[in-house]
Amino acid sequence: MNKKTVIIGGVAGGATAAARLRRRDASMEIVLLERGDYISYANCGLPYYIGDVIKSRDALLLQTPMAMKRKYDIDVRINNEVIKIDPEEKQVTVKDVKTGDEYHESYDNLIIATGSTPIKPPIPGIDSENIFTIWTVPDTDKIKEYIKERKPKSAAIIGGGFIGLEMAENLHGEGIDVSLIEMQDQVMNPLDFEMAQLLHENMRMNQINLILSDGVKSFMTVNGMTEILLNSGKKVKVDMVILSIGIKPNSALAKDAGLELNERGGVVVDKYLKTSNSNIYAVGDVIEVDNYITKNKTMIPLAGPANKQGRIVADNIAGDEKTYEGSLGASIAKVFDLDAASVGINEKTLKAMGKEKNKDYETVLITQKSHAGYYPGATPITLKMIFEKNGKILGGQIVGQEGVDKRIDTLATTIRLNGSVFDLEELELAYAPPFSSAKDPVNMLGFVAENIINGLVSFVEWDEVDELLNNETKENQFTILDVTEDIERMVYAMPKSYHIPLGQLNERMDELDRDAFIIVYCAIGVRSYNAARTLMQNGFKNVAVLSGGTSFYKSMHHNDAVSDSEQNKEKECQEENNDMDLSPFDAAKANRETKILDCCGLQCPGPIMKVNETMRDMQQDEILQVCSTDMGFARDIDSWCKRTGNTLMQIEKKDKENIVYIKKGAAKCDLVKEVELPQGKTIIVFSGDLDKVLASFIIANGAASMGRPVTMFFTFWGLNALRKTERVSLKKSFMDKMFGMMMPRGTARLKLSKMHMAGMGTKMMKRVMQNKNIDSLEALMKQAMANGVKLVACTMSMDVMGIQKDELIDGIDYAGVASYLSDAEDSNVNLFI
């Protein structure tokens, strides 16, 4: 007698198992029971059908019951719902959904492929008619019909997972204003926060109203619209709502049959995909699997693993003993013009497991080009990899516009074959300029990881830098070194950074404190790595590179708060200047010559350099149209225009390109002066005279009391005010000793510039100040430092006059003229005393 296999559920796992089983055993009786109308459909394609990217509904239906019967001789019964499993009798109870009739179906082997269902929490108002879930073809039909008939102008997506992101893009493509509401602080949970920030930035650039760290409290129908009340108290009104909160396994049948479940309701299976009953197998979203990296149990509801599981189960029923070794969770999603992919485990999972970075694991984050930069159309691609000190790869994440899929697949393959970061270096990958670079981004991951393992480079992350910048107690313990060019610094400079272009570093490295923690940065990290190696080979012991460079750092702060007044002024200015449609043809009609500059494929700072070069040769009021694929270009060009007195007229986004229009010359409204008026005060203290130094500190404290940033730059004789009063025993040359003997040590020994009278005048001045309750110079200095006044000793003057750091008081900075000039640029008062 032929054996009989019954399969509950179709789609990825069930349908694959049925087809594979028939190819293995032509005589077996196979029955596939599906409670819905469809046994195999492309559920991953449903959002794209709603967005009209996939035109034909039939294209979503991968296999029909009739075709499956004809091709594979499988008894497919749609609208037949299994309502009970009886393991002892080895039968299932089935209900005909249309007639309500029930019957029993026996089996020798049973496969549970019941999948999962969208989570629909008990939120007040969640059952309103314009609130939808999207999981099946009928779900899609309802949404499609609603959009066609009601023509909604606004929609809210609840949840930032794969489907939520895809729905946001596709509804936006239909001309609907979209809000995406996510309870967590990021979308796409498989990514670490910083990689998700790249998606956040891009979604906002595509006019998505992104609301993070806020959940839904209730839904209420108001005048035909849905009012969403969030936990924060904020309200969002929309015409329709899509729920994409998450999914849960359809394991009720398994539970009622007494099969073992995990705490999340997933069916427990062994390595052969058998349940706790030896005649019952389970596959797909309904089961728990091993995480391939950690070997811990997890739930990974993806179509790829479900298909493979269905095939393994079919082979095992046919007599094999194949095992499922776990899932890497390899996944990818299209989010507007970005692709985001991940494989393995992320860093936040490791931290939740109690693992520590630099001890238990390392990370590398790099920005590369999708293909050779000199071939048109190259776009930035950001890659993050997590690995152990022995080279074992734990996971990877990639975000970019092109080539993300093949890089994540390469990582996934390497991990599955137990390859290491050293193998990534050795991978020989296909190369031609339109497709990649001679050193593929995956090779670069291996190169950088090896450098980390061998101690050739250390990285500091964006949030670690922020922590240092916000910690006043560590202010004098680190130096942020900018090695970009002058034009780049004009566009952007990190707070409290010191500027030495890479080409000048060898000649100027003595300006840096060799004992301080040096954080080096450039646009993407290549030049900063070279700078770090230069410093490390010249005796600097504590040097790190800003991971990802400023292009990545700026993306991490893309949503920093801007005041309403600034936004309103900016809007008014744009409206005043946007008095024409800036297509090249209309610009020509306006008697303005529009020049076109193609910067696509150039990586930061390439586009800005090209714009600066081109604008120099342009006439006043001429317009430059610039195309760039660099993600940060639109943000950087805005800063560049404000700094250089040119006008940013318009920004457009077309496919993968940022298109901007710049008019040479100032805007009609002088927004820059209102928004970016410098408020700092800088004082050069050249004199070592008591009265002049007193005046310096009185002015400095007055400015500090008004909340202004103040820098006091002590040079030549002014350095004496910073000297310690007590003698410090140091090795010095004869000339340096002579200088030290002739110059006063500290504030107590400074003299008046007038009426010193062999010391009597100075003593009289101090007595008068004391009698009239005027703070002494020593007290004024302490007050200034407590108020945040930055005291800087000129290192060049120290060398000339033979003064060493140990001779100067604590709590001051050491820098050169470039550092002072940087602060002076942000000041509206500069005094020389």
Short mmCIF file of N, CA, C and O in Angstrom, two decimals, residues 86-127:
data_model
loop_
_atom_site.label_atom_id
_atom_site.label_comp_id
_atom_site.label_asym_id
_atom_site.label_seq_id
_atom_site.Cartn_x
_atom_site.Cartn_y
_atom_site.Cartn_z
N ASP A 86 -5.04 14.78 15.12
CA ASP A 86 -5.10 13.67 16.08
C ASP A 86 -3.88 12.77 15.87
O ASP A 86 -3.89 11.88 15.03
N PRO A 87 -2.80 13.00 16.62
CA PRO A 87 -1.58 12.22 16.41
C PRO A 87 -1.75 10.73 16.67
O PRO A 87 -1.11 9.91 16.01
N GLU A 88 -2.59 10.37 17.65
CA GLU A 88 -2.75 8.95 17.96
C GLU A 88 -3.43 8.21 16.82
O GLU A 88 -3.03 7.09 16.45
N GLU A 89 -4.47 8.80 16.26
CA GLU A 89 -5.18 8.16 15.14
C GLU A 89 -4.49 8.46 13.80
O GLU A 89 -4.90 7.91 12.77
N LYS A 90 -3.52 9.37 13.83
CA LYS A 90 -2.81 9.78 12.61
C LYS A 90 -3.81 10.26 11.56
O LYS A 90 -3.84 9.79 10.42
N GLN A 91 -4.63 11.23 11.98
CA GLN A 91 -5.60 11.81 11.07
C GLN A 91 -5.83 13.28 11.44
O GLN A 91 -5.54 13.70 12.56
N VAL A 92 -6.36 14.02 10.49
CA VAL A 92 -6.73 15.41 10.72
C VAL A 92 -8.22 15.58 10.44
O VAL A 92 -8.79 14.85 9.62
N THR A 93 -8.82 16.52 11.14
CA THR A 93 -10.22 16.86 10.87
C THR A 93 -10.23 18.11 10.00
O THR A 93 -9.58 19.11 10.33
N VAL A 94 -10.98 18.04 8.90
CA VAL A 94 -10.98 19.12 7.91
C VAL A 94 -12.39 19.67 7.75
O VAL A 94 -13.37 18.91 7.73
N LYS A 95 -12.47 21.02 7.64
CA LYS A 95 -13.76 21.66 7.40
C LYS A 95 -13.74 22.35 6.05
O LYS A 95 -12.81 23.10 5.74
N ASP A 96 -14.77 22.07 5.27
CA ASP A 96 -14.95 22.77 4.00
C ASP A 96 -15.43 24.18 4.32
O ASP A 96 -16.53 24.36 4.85
N VAL A 97 -14.61 25.17 4.02
CA VAL A 97 -14.90 26.55 4.41
C VAL A 97 -16.21 27.05 3.79
O VAL A 97 -16.96 27.81 4.42
N LYS A 98 -16.52 26.61 2.60
CA LYS A 98 -17.70 27.12 1.89
C LYS A 98 -18.99 26.43 2.33
O LYS A 98 -20.05 27.05 2.43
N THR A 99 -18.92 25.12 2.60
CA THR A 99 -20.14 24.38 2.97
C THR A 99 -20.28 24.16 4.46
O THR A 99 -21.37 23.89 4.97
N GLY A 100 -19.15 24.21 5.17
CA GLY A 100 -19.18 23.93 6.60
C GLY A 100 -19.10 22.46 6.93
O GLY A 100 -19.05 22.08 8.12
N ASP A 101 -19.06 21.60 5.92
CA ASP A 101 -18.97 20.16 6.15
C ASP A 101 -17.60 19.79 6.70
O ASP A 101 -16.58 20.41 6.35
N GLU A 102 -17.56 18.78 7.56
CA GLU A 102 -16.31 18.31 8.14
C GLU A 102 -16.04 16.86 7.75
O GLU A 102 -16.98 16.08 7.54
N TYR A 103 -14.77 16.51 7.64
CA TYR A 103 -14.39 15.14 7.34
C TYR A 103 -13.02 14.86 7.92
O TYR A 103 -12.32 15.78 8.35
N HIS A 104 -12.63 13.58 7.95
CA HIS A 104 -11.33 13.17 8.47
C HIS A 104 -10.41 12.75 7.32
O HIS A 104 -10.87 12.15 6.34
N GLU A 105 -9.15 13.08 7.45
CA GLU A 105 -8.16 12.69 6.46
C GLU A 105 -7.00 12.03 7.20
O GLU A 105 -6.39 12.62 8.08
N SER A 106 -6.72 10.77 6.85
CA SER A 106 -5.64 10.04 7.50
C SER A 106 -4.29 10.39 6.87
O SER A 106 -4.24 10.94 5.76
N TYR A 107 -3.23 10.05 7.56
CA TYR A 107 -1.89 10.30 7.03
C TYR A 107 -0.90 9.30 7.59
O TYR A 107 -1.12 8.73 8.67
N ASP A 108 0.17 9.08 6.86
CA ASP A 108 1.32 8.37 7.40
C ASP A 108 2.34 9.38 7.94
O ASP A 108 2.97 9.16 8.96
N ASN A 109 2.49 10.47 7.17
CA ASN A 109 3.33 11.60 7.61
C ASN A 109 2.54 12.89 7.42
O ASN A 109 1.80 13.05 6.43
N LEU A 110 2.73 13.78 8.35
CA LEU A 110 2.03 15.07 8.30
C LEU A 110 3.07 16.19 8.30
O LEU A 110 4.04 16.15 9.06
N ILE A 111 2.85 17.18 7.45
CA ILE A 111 3.71 18.37 7.42
C ILE A 111 2.86 19.58 7.80
O ILE A 111 1.87 19.88 7.14
N ILE A 112 3.28 20.26 8.87
CA ILE A 112 2.61 21.50 9.28
C ILE A 112 3.34 22.68 8.65
O ILE A 112 4.51 22.92 8.94
N ALA A 113 2.64 23.40 7.79
CA ALA A 113 3.20 24.59 7.13
C ALA A 113 2.17 25.70 7.21
O ALA A 113 1.79 26.32 6.21
N THR A 114 1.71 25.93 8.44
CA THR A 114 0.60 26.87 8.65
C THR A 114 1.03 28.33 8.67
O THR A 114 0.19 29.23 8.74
N GLY A 115 2.32 28.60 8.65
CA GLY A 115 2.81 29.96 8.51
C GLY A 115 2.55 30.84 9.72
O GLY A 115 2.56 30.39 10.86
N SER A 116 2.28 32.10 9.47
CA SER A 116 2.10 33.10 10.53
C SER A 116 1.00 34.08 10.16
O SER A 116 0.51 34.08 9.02
N THR A 117 0.65 34.91 11.12
CA THR A 117 -0.45 35.87 10.95
C THR A 117 -0.01 37.22 11.50
O THR A 117 0.70 37.28 12.51
N PRO A 118 -0.41 38.33 10.85
CA PRO A 118 -0.06 39.65 11.39
C PRO A 118 -0.61 39.85 12.80
O PRO A 118 -1.74 39.44 13.11
N ILE A 119 0.20 40.47 13.64
CA ILE A 119 -0.25 40.80 15.00
C ILE A 119 -1.22 41.97 14.94
O ILE A 119 -0.96 42.98 14.27
N LYS A 120 -2.35 41.82 15.64
CA LYS A 120 -3.34 42.88 15.70
C LYS A 120 -3.70 43.10 17.16
O LYS A 120 -4.64 42.50 17.69
N PRO A 121 -2.93 43.94 17.86
CA PRO A 121 -3.13 44.10 19.31
C PRO A 121 -4.48 44.74 19.63
O PRO A 121 -5.08 45.41 18.78
N PRO A 122 -4.95 44.56 20.86
CA PRO A 122 -6.27 45.10 21.25
C PRO A 122 -6.23 46.61 21.51
O PRO A 122 -6.46 47.08 22.62
N ILE A 123 -5.95 47.37 20.47
CA ILE A 123 -5.92 48.83 20.57
C ILE A 123 -7.32 49.36 20.27
O ILE A 123 -7.93 48.94 19.27
N PRO A 124 -7.86 50.25 21.08
CA PRO A 124 -9.19 50.81 20.78
C PRO A 124 -9.28 51.37 19.37
O PRO A 124 -8.41 52.11 18.93
N GLY A 125 -10.33 50.96 18.64
CA GLY A 125 -10.57 51.46 17.29
C GLY A 125 -9.83 50.74 16.19
O GLY A 125 -9.91 51.12 15.03
N ILE A 126 -9.13 49.65 16.52
CA ILE A 126 -8.27 49.00 15.53
C ILE A 126 -9.07 48.27 14.45
O ILE A 126 -8.52 47.91 13.40
N ASP A 127 -10.37 48.05 14.69
CA ASP A 127 -11.18 47.32 13.71
C ASP A 127 -11.93 48.24 12.75
O ASP A 127 -12.86 47.81 12.06
#
